[in-house]
Coordinates of C-alpha atoms in Angstrom, one line a residue:
Chain A
X1 CA 33.6 -23.9 126.5
X2 CA 33.1 -25.8 123.4
X3 CA 35.0 -26.9 120.4
X4 CA 33.9 -28.6 117.1
X5 CA 35.8 -31.7 117.3
X6 CA 39.4 -32.2 116.3
X7 CA 41.5 -29.1 115.6
X8 CA 45.0 -28.5 114.5
X9 CA 46.7 -28.8 111.3
X10 CA 45.0 -30.4 108.3
X11 CA 47.2 -33.0 106.9
X12 CA 48.3 -31.1 104.0
X13 CA 49.8 -28.5 106.3
X14 CA 51.0 -31.2 108.7
X15 CA 52.8 -33.1 105.7
X16 CA 54.4 -29.7 104.3
X17 CA 55.7 -28.5 107.5
X18 CA 57.5 -32.2 108.2
X19 CA 58.8 -32.3 104.8
X20 CA 60.6 -29.1 104.7
X21 CA 62.1 -29.4 108.2
X22 CA 63.5 -32.9 107.2
X23 CA 64.9 -31.7 103.7
X24 CA 66.4 -28.8 105.8
X25 CA 68.1 -31.3 108.2
X26 CA 69.5 -33.3 105.1
X27 CA 70.2 -30.8 102.6
X28 CA 70.6 -27.3 104.3
X29 CA 68.6 -24.3 104.5
X30 CA 65.4 -24.2 102.6
X31 CA 63.7 -21.2 101.3
X32 CA 60.0 -21.5 100.6
X33 CA 58.2 -19.6 98.1
X34 CA 56.0 -17.5 100.6
X35 CA 55.1 -18.4 103.9
X36 CA 54.9 -22.5 104.1
X37 CA 51.5 -21.9 106.0
X38 CA 49.7 -19.0 106.8
X39 CA 50.3 -18.8 110.6
X40 CA 53.1 -16.6 112.1
X41 CA 53.8 -19.2 115.0
X42 CA 54.5 -22.0 112.3
X43 CA 56.8 -19.4 110.3
X44 CA 58.7 -18.7 113.4
X45 CA 59.0 -22.6 114.1
X46 CA 60.2 -23.2 110.5
X47 CA 63.0 -20.3 110.7
X48 CA 64.1 -22.2 113.6
X49 CA 64.5 -25.2 111.4
X50 CA 66.4 -23.2 108.6
X51 CA 63.0 -22.9 106.5
X52 CA 62.7 -19.2 105.6
X53 CA 60.1 -17.6 103.2
X54 CA 61.4 -15.9 100.2
X55 CA 59.6 -14.2 97.3
X56 CA 59.9 -15.0 93.6
X57 CA 61.6 -11.8 93.2
X58 CA 64.2 -12.7 95.5
X59 CA 64.8 -15.9 93.9
X60 CA 65.3 -14.3 90.6
X61 CA 67.8 -11.9 92.1
X62 CA 69.9 -14.4 93.7
X63 CA 72.6 -16.8 92.8
X64 CA 71.2 -20.1 91.0
X65 CA 71.0 -23.5 92.5
X66 CA 69.1 -22.2 95.7
X67 CA 67.0 -25.0 97.5
X68 CA 63.7 -23.7 97.1
X69 CA 60.0 -25.3 98.5
X70 CA 56.9 -24.9 96.9
X71 CA 54.4 -24.4 99.8
X72 CA 51.0 -26.3 100.8
X73 CA 49.4 -23.7 98.5
X74 CA 51.0 -24.8 95.1
X75 CA 52.4 -22.8 92.5
X76 CA 51.6 -22.2 88.6
X77 CA 53.7 -24.7 86.3
X78 CA 55.5 -21.2 85.3
X79 CA 57.2 -21.4 88.6
X80 CA 58.4 -24.8 88.2
X81 CA 60.0 -24.0 84.7
X82 CA 61.7 -20.9 86.3
X83 CA 63.3 -22.7 89.3
X84 CA 64.1 -25.4 86.7
X85 CA 65.9 -23.0 84.4
X86 CA 67.8 -21.4 87.4
X87 CA 69.0 -24.8 88.5
X88 CA 67.2 -24.7 92.0
X89 CA 66.7 -28.0 93.8
X90 CA 62.9 -28.0 94.2
X91 CA 61.0 -29.4 97.1
X92 CA 57.3 -29.7 96.3
X93 CA 55.1 -29.6 99.3
X94 CA 52.0 -28.8 97.5
X95 CA 48.9 -30.0 99.6
X96 CA 47.6 -33.3 97.6
X97 CA 44.1 -31.9 97.6
X98 CA 45.7 -28.8 96.0
X99 CA 47.3 -31.1 93.4
X100 CA 44.3 -32.7 92.5
X101 CA 42.4 -29.4 91.8
X102 CA 45.3 -28.5 89.7
X103 CA 44.9 -31.8 87.8
X104 CA 41.4 -31.2 87.3
X105 CA 41.7 -27.7 85.8
X106 CA 44.5 -28.7 83.8
X107 CA 43.0 -32.1 82.5
X108 CA 39.3 -32.3 82.9
X109 CA 38.5 -28.7 81.7
X110 CA 40.9 -29.0 78.5
X111 CA 39.0 -26.8 75.9
X112 CA 36.8 -25.3 78.8
X113 CA 36.6 -21.6 79.8
X114 CA 37.6 -21.7 83.3
X115 CA 36.0 -19.7 85.9
X116 CA 37.4 -20.0 89.6
X117 CA 35.6 -19.1 92.8
X118 CA 38.4 -17.7 95.3
X119 CA 40.4 -14.9 96.4
X120 CA 42.4 -13.7 93.1
X121 CA 45.5 -12.6 95.1
X122 CA 45.9 -15.7 97.1
X123 CA 48.7 -18.0 96.6
X124 CA 46.8 -21.1 95.7
X125 CA 44.2 -19.4 93.4
X126 CA 47.3 -17.8 91.4
X127 CA 48.6 -21.5 91.1
X128 CA 45.1 -22.8 90.0
X129 CA 45.0 -19.8 87.4
X130 CA 48.6 -21.0 86.0
X131 CA 47.5 -24.9 85.7
X132 CA 43.9 -23.7 84.1
X133 CA 46.3 -21.6 81.4
X134 CA 44.8 -18.5 82.3
X135 CA 41.2 -18.6 83.8
X136 CA 38.3 -16.3 82.2
X137 CA 37.3 -15.2 85.7
X138 CA 38.5 -15.5 89.0
X139 CA 36.4 -14.3 92.0
X140 CA 34.0 -14.4 94.7
X141 CA 30.0 -14.0 94.7
X142 CA 30.2 -10.3 94.7
X143 CA 32.4 -10.1 92.0
X144 CA 30.0 -11.5 89.4
X145 CA 27.9 -8.3 89.9
X146 CA 28.4 -4.8 88.7
X147 CA 26.7 -2.0 91.0
X148 CA 23.5 -1.1 89.7
X149 CA 23.6 -3.2 86.6
X150 CA 23.2 -6.7 88.1
X151 CA 24.9 -9.7 86.6
X152 CA 28.6 -8.9 84.8
X153 CA 28.5 -10.1 81.1
X154 CA 31.6 -12.5 81.3
X155 CA 31.9 -13.3 77.6
X156 CA 32.2 -17.1 78.5
X157 CA 32.1 -19.3 75.5
X158 CA 30.0 -22.5 74.8
X159 CA 31.7 -24.8 77.5
X160 CA 32.5 -23.3 80.9
X161 CA 34.2 -25.1 83.8
X162 CA 34.1 -24.1 87.2
X163 CA 36.1 -24.9 90.4
X164 CA 36.8 -23.6 93.7
X165 CA 39.8 -22.6 95.9
X166 CA 40.3 -25.7 98.1
X167 CA 39.8 -23.5 101.5
X168 CA 36.2 -22.1 100.4
X169 CA 32.9 -23.0 102.1
X170 CA 30.7 -25.1 100.0
X171 CA 27.4 -23.5 100.2
X172 CA 28.9 -20.2 99.2
X173 CA 30.7 -22.2 96.3
X174 CA 26.9 -23.2 95.0
X175 CA 25.7 -19.8 95.2
X176 CA 28.5 -18.6 93.1
X177 CA 27.7 -21.7 90.6
X178 CA 24.1 -20.7 90.5
X179 CA 24.9 -17.2 89.6
X180 CA 27.4 -18.2 87.0
X181 CA 24.9 -20.6 85.5
X182 CA 22.3 -17.7 85.2
X183 CA 24.9 -15.5 83.5
X184 CA 25.9 -18.2 80.9
X185 CA 22.3 -19.1 80.3
X186 CA 22.0 -15.5 78.9
X187 CA 25.4 -16.3 77.2
X188 CA 23.8 -19.3 75.5
X189 CA 26.1 -22.1 77.2
X190 CA 26.2 -25.7 75.9
X191 CA 27.9 -27.2 78.7
X192 CA 28.6 -26.7 82.3
X193 CA 30.9 -28.7 84.4
X194 CA 31.2 -28.0 88.2
X195 CA 34.2 -29.6 90.2
X196 CA 33.9 -29.3 93.9
X197 CA 37.5 -29.0 94.8
X198 CA 36.8 -27.9 98.2
X199 CA 38.6 -29.8 100.8
X200 CA 36.5 -32.2 102.8
X201 CA 38.6 -31.4 105.9
X202 CA 38.1 -27.8 105.7
X203 CA 34.5 -28.2 104.6
X204 CA 33.8 -30.4 107.5
X205 CA 35.2 -27.7 110.1
X206 CA 33.4 -25.3 108.6
X207 CA 30.0 -26.9 108.9
X208 CA 30.9 -27.9 112.6
X209 CA 32.0 -24.6 113.1
X210 CA 28.8 -23.2 111.9
X211 CA 26.5 -25.9 114.0
X212 CA 28.9 -24.9 117.2
X213 CA 28.4 -20.9 116.6
X214 CA 24.4 -21.4 117.1
X215 CA 25.1 -23.1 120.4
X216 CA 27.5 -20.5 122.0
X217 CA 27.5 -16.6 122.8
X218 CA 31.0 -16.0 121.7
X219 CA 33.1 -17.6 119.3
X220 CA 36.8 -17.4 119.1
X221 CA 38.7 -18.3 115.9
X222 CA 42.2 -19.3 116.4
X223 CA 44.3 -18.3 113.5
X224 CA 46.1 -15.7 111.2
X225 CA 44.4 -12.9 109.5
X226 CA 46.4 -13.9 106.5
X227 CA 44.8 -17.4 106.3
X228 CA 41.8 -17.9 104.0
X229 CA 40.6 -20.9 106.0
X230 CA 40.5 -18.9 109.3
X231 CA 38.5 -15.7 107.5
X232 CA 36.2 -18.4 106.2
X233 CA 35.5 -20.1 109.6
X234 CA 34.8 -16.4 111.0
X235 CA 32.4 -16.0 108.0
X236 CA 30.3 -19.2 108.8
X237 CA 30.3 -18.5 112.8
X238 CA 28.7 -15.3 112.3
X239 CA 25.3 -16.3 111.4
X240 CA 25.0 -18.5 114.6
X241 CA 27.1 -16.2 117.1
X242 CA 25.9 -13.0 115.7
X243 CA 28.6 -10.7 113.6
X244 CA 29.8 -8.8 116.9
X245 CA 30.5 -12.1 118.7
X246 CA 33.0 -13.8 116.5
X247 CA 36.6 -12.8 117.6
X248 CA 39.8 -13.6 115.6
X249 CA 42.9 -14.3 117.7
X250 CA 46.1 -15.6 116.9
X251 CA 47.2 -17.0 120.0
X252 CA 46.7 -17.2 123.9
X253 CA 48.3 -13.9 124.5
X254 CA 45.6 -12.2 122.6
X255 CA 42.9 -13.5 124.6
X256 CA 42.6 -11.2 127.4
X257 CA 42.8 -8.0 125.2
X258 CA 40.2 -9.3 122.8
X259 CA 37.5 -10.5 125.4
X260 CA 38.4 -7.0 127.1
X261 CA 37.2 -5.2 124.1
X262 CA 34.3 -7.2 123.3
X263 CA 32.9 -6.7 127.0
X264 CA 33.5 -2.9 126.5
X265 CA 31.7 -3.0 122.9
X266 CA 28.8 -5.1 124.0
X267 CA 28.3 -2.7 127.0
X268 CA 27.9 -5.7 129.6
X269 CA 27.2 -4.3 133.0
X270 CA 30.0 -6.5 134.7
X271 CA 32.7 -8.5 133.6
X272 CA 31.7 -11.2 136.2
X273 CA 28.5 -11.5 134.8
X274 CA 29.7 -12.7 131.5
X275 CA 32.3 -14.8 132.8
X276 CA 30.2 -17.2 135.0
X277 CA 27.2 -17.4 132.5
X278 CA 28.6 -17.3 129.1
X279 CA 29.2 -20.1 126.5
X280 CA 32.3 -19.9 124.5
X281 CA 33.1 -21.8 121.3
X282 CA 36.7 -22.2 120.0
X283 CA 37.5 -23.3 116.5
X284 CA 41.1 -22.8 114.7
X285 CA 42.3 -22.6 111.2
X286 CA 44.0 -25.8 109.3
X287 CA 47.2 -23.9 109.5
X288 CA 47.0 -23.2 113.2
X289 CA 49.2 -25.1 115.4
X290 CA 47.5 -27.6 117.9
X291 CA 49.7 -26.5 120.4
X292 CA 48.2 -22.7 119.8
X293 CA 44.9 -24.0 120.1
X294 CA 45.5 -25.7 123.4
X295 CA 47.1 -22.5 124.9
X296 CA 43.9 -20.6 124.0
X297 CA 41.7 -23.3 125.4
X298 CA 43.7 -23.1 128.8
X299 CA 43.8 -19.6 128.9
X300 CA 39.9 -19.2 128.4
X301 CA 39.3 -22.0 131.2
X302 CA 41.4 -19.9 133.7
X303 CA 39.4 -16.9 132.8
X304 CA 35.7 -18.5 132.7
X305 CA 36.2 -21.6 135.1
Chain B
X1 CA -1.3 -7.2 65.4
X2 CA 2.5 -8.7 65.8
X3 CA 4.1 -11.7 65.6
X4 CA 7.6 -12.8 67.2
X5 CA 9.5 -13.3 63.8
X6 CA 9.3 -16.9 61.7
X7 CA 6.5 -19.1 62.9
X8 CA 5.6 -22.6 61.5
X9 CA 7.1 -26.0 62.0
X10 CA 10.7 -25.9 63.6
X11 CA 12.7 -28.3 61.0
X12 CA 12.5 -31.4 63.2
X13 CA 8.7 -31.4 62.8
X14 CA 8.7 -30.5 58.9
X15 CA 11.5 -33.2 58.3
X16 CA 9.6 -35.8 60.2
X17 CA 6.3 -35.1 58.2
X18 CA 8.1 -35.3 55.2
X19 CA 9.7 -38.4 55.7
X20 CA 6.6 -40.2 56.9
X21 CA 4.4 -39.1 53.9
X22 CA 7.4 -39.9 51.4
X23 CA 7.6 -43.6 53.2
X24 CA 4.0 -44.0 53.0
X25 CA 3.7 -43.4 49.3
X26 CA 6.7 -45.7 48.7
X27 CA 6.1 -48.5 51.1
X28 CA 2.4 -48.2 52.1
X29 CA 0.6 -47.4 55.2
X30 CA 3.2 -46.2 58.3
X31 CA 2.0 -46.5 61.8
X32 CA 3.6 -43.9 64.0
X33 CA 4.3 -44.7 67.5
X34 CA 2.1 -41.7 69.0
X35 CA 1.2 -38.7 66.8
X36 CA 4.1 -37.7 64.7
X37 CA 3.8 -34.1 66.1
X38 CA 1.3 -32.7 69.0
X39 CA -1.1 -31.2 66.7
X40 CA -4.7 -32.4 65.6
X41 CA -4.3 -31.0 62.4
X42 CA -1.1 -32.4 61.6
X43 CA -2.4 -35.8 62.5
X44 CA -5.4 -35.3 60.4
X45 CA -3.1 -34.1 57.4
X46 CA -1.1 -37.2 58.1
X47 CA -4.3 -40.1 58.1
X48 CA -4.9 -38.6 54.8
X49 CA -1.6 -39.5 53.5
X50 CA -1.8 -43.0 55.4
X51 CA 0.3 -42.2 58.5
X52 CA -1.6 -43.3 61.5
X53 CA -0.8 -43.1 65.4
X54 CA -0.6 -46.6 67.0
X55 CA 0.3 -47.2 70.6
X56 CA 3.0 -49.6 71.8
X57 CA 0.4 -52.0 73.1
X58 CA -1.2 -52.1 69.8
X59 CA 2.1 -52.9 68.1
X60 CA 2.6 -55.9 70.6
X61 CA -0.9 -57.1 69.9
X62 CA -0.5 -57.1 66.2
X63 CA 1.0 -59.3 63.3
X64 CA 4.8 -59.0 63.2
X65 CA 6.3 -57.0 60.2
X66 CA 4.4 -53.9 60.4
X67 CA 5.9 -50.4 59.1
X68 CA 6.6 -48.3 62.3
X69 CA 7.6 -44.7 62.6
X70 CA 9.5 -43.3 65.6
X71 CA 8.5 -39.6 65.8
X72 CA 10.3 -36.7 66.1
X73 CA 10.1 -36.8 70.1
X74 CA 12.2 -40.3 69.6
X75 CA 11.9 -43.4 71.6
X76 CA 13.9 -45.4 74.4
X77 CA 16.6 -47.9 72.9
X78 CA 14.0 -50.6 74.1
X79 CA 11.8 -49.8 71.8
X80 CA 14.0 -50.0 68.7
X81 CA 14.9 -53.6 70.0
X82 CA 11.2 -54.5 70.5
X83 CA 10.3 -53.6 67.0
X84 CA 13.6 -55.2 65.7
X85 CA 12.3 -58.2 67.4
X86 CA 9.1 -58.2 65.8
X87 CA 10.4 -57.8 62.4
X88 CA 8.9 -54.3 61.8
X89 CA 10.6 -52.0 59.4
X90 CA 11.5 -48.8 61.1
X91 CA 11.3 -45.3 60.0
X92 CA 13.3 -43.2 62.4
X93 CA 11.8 -39.7 62.4
X94 CA 13.6 -38.6 65.5
X95 CA 14.5 -35.1 65.6
X96 CA 18.1 -34.2 65.3
X97 CA 18.0 -31.9 68.2
X98 CA 16.5 -35.1 70.3
X99 CA 19.0 -37.4 69.1
X100 CA 22.0 -35.4 70.1
X101 CA 20.5 -35.0 73.5
X102 CA 19.9 -38.6 73.7
X103 CA 23.6 -39.2 72.6
X104 CA 24.7 -37.0 75.3
X105 CA 23.0 -38.9 78.0
X106 CA 24.2 -42.0 76.7
X107 CA 27.9 -41.5 76.2
X108 CA 28.8 -38.1 77.9
X109 CA 27.0 -39.2 81.1
X110 CA 28.3 -42.7 81.4
X111 CA 29.0 -43.2 84.9
X112 CA 26.9 -40.0 86.0
X113 CA 23.7 -40.3 88.2
X114 CA 21.5 -38.5 85.7
X115 CA 18.6 -35.9 86.4
X116 CA 16.2 -35.0 83.5
X117 CA 14.4 -31.5 83.5
X118 CA 11.2 -32.1 81.7
X119 CA 7.5 -33.4 81.7
X120 CA 7.9 -37.2 83.0
X121 CA 5.1 -38.2 81.3
X122 CA 6.3 -36.8 77.9
X123 CA 7.2 -38.9 75.0
X124 CA 10.4 -37.3 74.4
X125 CA 11.3 -37.6 78.2
X126 CA 10.5 -41.1 78.3
X127 CA 13.0 -41.4 75.5
X128 CA 15.6 -39.7 77.0
X129 CA 15.2 -41.7 80.4
X130 CA 15.8 -44.7 78.3
X131 CA 19.0 -43.6 76.5
X132 CA 20.2 -42.6 80.5
X133 CA 19.4 -46.1 81.3
X134 CA 17.2 -44.7 84.1
X135 CA 17.5 -41.2 85.4
X136 CA 17.9 -40.7 89.1
X137 CA 15.3 -37.9 88.8
X138 CA 12.8 -36.6 86.3
X139 CA 10.4 -33.7 86.8
X140 CA 10.4 -29.8 86.7
X141 CA 11.4 -27.2 89.4
X142 CA 8.4 -27.7 92.0
X143 CA 9.2 -31.5 91.9
X144 CA 12.6 -30.8 93.7
X145 CA 10.6 -29.7 96.8
X146 CA 8.5 -31.4 99.3
X147 CA 5.8 -29.6 100.9
X148 CA 6.7 -27.9 104.0
X149 CA 9.9 -29.9 104.2
X150 CA 11.9 -27.8 101.4
X151 CA 14.6 -29.6 99.2
X152 CA 13.8 -33.3 98.6
X153 CA 16.7 -35.3 99.4
X154 CA 17.6 -36.9 95.6
X155 CA 20.1 -39.5 97.1
X156 CA 22.4 -38.7 93.9
X157 CA 26.2 -40.0 93.9
X158 CA 29.5 -38.1 93.6
X159 CA 29.1 -37.6 89.8
X160 CA 25.8 -35.9 88.9
X161 CA 24.6 -35.0 85.4
X162 CA 21.6 -32.8 84.2
X163 CA 19.9 -32.6 81.0
X164 CA 16.5 -30.9 79.7
X165 CA 13.9 -31.8 77.6
X166 CA 14.5 -30.1 74.3
X167 CA 11.4 -27.9 74.3
X168 CA 12.0 -26.5 77.7
X169 CA 12.6 -22.8 78.4
X170 CA 16.3 -22.0 79.3
X171 CA 15.7 -19.7 82.2
X172 CA 13.5 -22.3 83.9
X173 CA 16.1 -25.1 83.3
X174 CA 18.8 -22.8 85.0
X175 CA 16.5 -22.3 88.1
X176 CA 16.0 -26.0 88.3
X177 CA 19.9 -26.5 88.0
X178 CA 20.6 -24.3 90.6
X179 CA 18.1 -26.0 93.0
X180 CA 19.9 -29.2 91.9
X181 CA 23.1 -27.8 92.8
X182 CA 22.2 -26.8 96.4
X183 CA 20.6 -30.3 96.9
X184 CA 23.8 -32.1 95.9
X185 CA 26.1 -29.5 97.9
X186 CA 24.3 -31.3 101.0
X187 CA 24.8 -34.7 99.7
X188 CA 28.6 -33.6 98.7
X189 CA 28.9 -34.2 95.3
X190 CA 32.3 -34.2 93.5
X191 CA 31.5 -33.4 90.1
X192 CA 28.2 -31.7 88.2
X193 CA 27.9 -31.8 84.4
X194 CA 25.2 -29.8 83.0
X195 CA 24.3 -30.0 79.1
X196 CA 22.0 -27.3 77.8
X197 CA 20.1 -29.8 75.3
X198 CA 17.4 -27.4 74.9
X199 CA 16.5 -26.7 71.1
X200 CA 17.9 -23.2 69.8
X201 CA 14.9 -22.8 67.5
X202 CA 12.6 -23.4 70.5
X203 CA 14.6 -21.2 73.0
X204 CA 14.7 -18.3 70.4
X205 CA 11.0 -18.3 69.9
X206 CA 10.3 -18.4 73.6
X207 CA 12.5 -15.7 74.0
X208 CA 11.1 -13.4 71.4
X209 CA 7.3 -14.4 72.7
X210 CA 8.6 -13.3 76.1
X211 CA 9.6 -9.9 74.6
X212 CA 6.5 -9.7 72.4
X213 CA 4.2 -10.1 75.4
X214 CA 5.4 -6.9 77.0
X215 CA 4.3 -5.0 74.0
X216 CA 0.8 -6.0 73.4
X217 CA -2.6 -6.4 75.3
X218 CA -3.3 -9.8 74.7
X219 CA -1.4 -12.9 73.4
X220 CA -2.7 -15.7 71.2
X221 CA -0.5 -18.7 71.3
X222 CA -1.6 -21.1 68.3
X223 CA -1.1 -24.8 69.2
X224 CA -2.4 -27.6 70.9
X225 CA -2.9 -28.3 74.6
X226 CA -0.9 -31.7 73.9
X227 CA 2.2 -29.8 72.9
X228 CA 5.1 -29.1 75.3
X229 CA 6.2 -26.2 73.3
X230 CA 2.8 -24.4 73.1
X231 CA 2.4 -24.6 76.7
X232 CA 5.9 -23.3 77.4
X233 CA 5.0 -20.3 75.1
X234 CA 2.1 -19.7 77.1
X235 CA 4.0 -19.7 80.2
X236 CA 6.7 -17.1 79.0
X237 CA 4.1 -14.8 77.6
X238 CA 2.0 -14.2 80.9
X239 CA 4.7 -12.1 83.0
X240 CA 4.7 -9.7 80.0
X241 CA 0.9 -9.7 79.0
X242 CA -0.3 -10.7 82.4
X243 CA -1.6 -14.2 83.2
X244 CA -5.3 -13.6 82.2
X245 CA -4.1 -12.0 78.7
X246 CA -2.7 -15.3 77.1
X247 CA -5.0 -17.3 75.3
X248 CA -4.0 -21.0 73.7
X249 CA -6.0 -21.4 70.5
X250 CA -5.9 -24.6 68.3
X251 CA -6.8 -22.8 65.3
X252 CA -8.8 -20.1 63.5
X253 CA -12.2 -21.2 64.3
X254 CA -11.6 -20.6 68.0
X255 CA -10.6 -17.1 67.7
X256 CA -14.0 -15.6 67.8
X257 CA -15.2 -17.8 71.0
X258 CA -11.8 -17.1 73.0
X259 CA -12.0 -13.6 72.5
X260 CA -15.7 -13.6 73.5
X261 CA -14.9 -15.3 76.7
X262 CA -11.9 -12.9 77.3
X263 CA -14.1 -9.6 76.7
X264 CA -16.6 -11.3 79.2
X265 CA -14.0 -12.1 81.9
X266 CA -12.0 -9.1 81.4
X267 CA -15.4 -6.8 82.0
X268 CA -14.6 -4.3 79.1
X269 CA -17.1 -1.8 78.7
X270 CA -17.7 -2.6 74.9
X271 CA -16.0 -4.9 72.3
X272 CA -15.6 -1.9 70.1
X273 CA -13.3 -0.2 72.1
X274 CA -11.3 -3.0 72.7
X275 CA -11.0 -4.0 68.8
X276 CA -9.9 -0.4 67.8
X277 CA -7.3 0.2 70.5
X278 CA -5.9 -3.0 71.6
X279 CA -2.5 -4.5 70.6
X280 CA -2.7 -8.3 69.9
X281 CA 0.4 -10.6 69.9
X282 CA 0.4 -14.1 68.1
X283 CA 2.8 -16.6 68.6
X284 CA 2.7 -20.5 67.7
X285 CA 4.4 -23.9 68.9
X286 CA 6.8 -25.3 66.6
X287 CA 4.3 -28.1 65.8
X288 CA 1.6 -25.8 64.5
X289 CA 1.5 -25.7 60.9
X290 CA 2.1 -22.3 59.1
X291 CA -1.1 -22.5 57.4
X292 CA -3.0 -22.5 60.8
X293 CA -1.0 -19.6 61.8
X294 CA -2.0 -17.7 58.8
X295 CA -5.6 -18.5 59.1
X296 CA -5.4 -17.0 62.7
X297 CA -3.7 -14.0 61.5
X298 CA -6.4 -13.3 59.0
X299 CA -9.2 -14.0 61.3
X300 CA -7.6 -11.5 63.7
X301 CA -7.1 -8.9 61.2
X302 CA -10.8 -9.3 59.9
X303 CA -12.1 -8.5 63.4
X304 CA -9.6 -5.8 64.5
X305 CA -8.7 -4.0 61.4

């Protein structure tokens, strides 16, 4: 059983959780705009400490003056304006790496047509889009193509700027950038600026997970299906371990069931043969608590050792 | 017989020739630092008007106070300094498109590690390299690879800027840029700036030549083997007309011999069969005089019509 070095929260998530809990202790209940981190166990822990997720619609339909937390994923400038207008006390838990990406897109790309590499429905990307003043294109690699017609025409101007959601994978970002470059060549660009806004901690964990996956028979990725980072770790593990040998599990309770399904689908002659000879790799999203990871590790050790 | 629209000098070349001839008429003999345009017929015409190519070594070994012309390709800042120190009267014929590329590389890339896409030995690229204060890498697509090892490690820093020699071909520039992007992803870049410094006139002629080549059986590219632009036009014509069916000729005198070799190598049953049914395309480098192009056109018409 192997892990790719240090796991647990990234500092953006741990800082957001600490800030929110300390605020709620001092100032009373805090509502975070969406889950503070994309992990069910974290959300449960925060509820116990009077930090509860809320939607913007709920903010708008509630009495004014509420305590509202901006999550680590950040929010568009309009959200800050709205909260201010409604007299809310705002606790800003935006991750510093995300805040830097917001600054890049609003300042260094002033006058540029902006392209964002990321999931258009993700909270962080909605925020970045707001700071960009409305990107010209938001999506991933496949979104650049139209079935049967090749490249989409993006209708970008002479100056084009590209950034990434902070939790994406660097090589996939570069694949995206190179395709954008080919598209804008046909649209006669004059200047292209690319800012590598991917979080170095996320990038390092992805790189190490990719390497570890080559040396094991099965990869367990501990995290939530809601977490962009967890999904990306599963993506980078697949070329190494094989697409069928990467399992996302939320916590230790799911280990036995996940392994059971895997045994059955892989058609192994006996469960015992697997448990004595197979190498298992474990990685975790940056919003997965280290406690959860340690429980998974203990559970796997109990089965395999 | 077809041509891809307007041929003859680009305005950079025509402006340089006019300026140099007018200067020599008023101020006496002018020495240009290298041929004013890469075309033997142009050089001969200029000699008649007292404009003669000279090397930097010759300038340095000659008496001070000479009239020296900077060619359309431009020169590094050190050249201007040297000429000033030697009391030379300088006529600057740098093409405005090249001057803009020099300004981009010296101002907008201040603080960036510069990469230049182009021929490292070409006069324009030597100039751009000087304005960049020394690029970290100069070369073409293939120069980014090491045989058997894949990508070269370029050792670039966090901020990387890429420009192109003005006479390169846009799609090849983008292929170059995308490979640089993959290399710097591994070197953990933070920002990439790409300036499309390719001359729009050169780019348009290349695009139209590429399209024309698909509709003909033989392409004649009129220009000098010394001309980067002429060589590029031959490159873009090859996918359309076929690599063996693109001939570079310098002037009308070479038409008959070039066609003779082509007939022989292509193994046609009879020369007459070709001359009555084949479609010929003619294009020309931006430093080829329109007079030369017209003579080639007349010669081809005489043979084929």
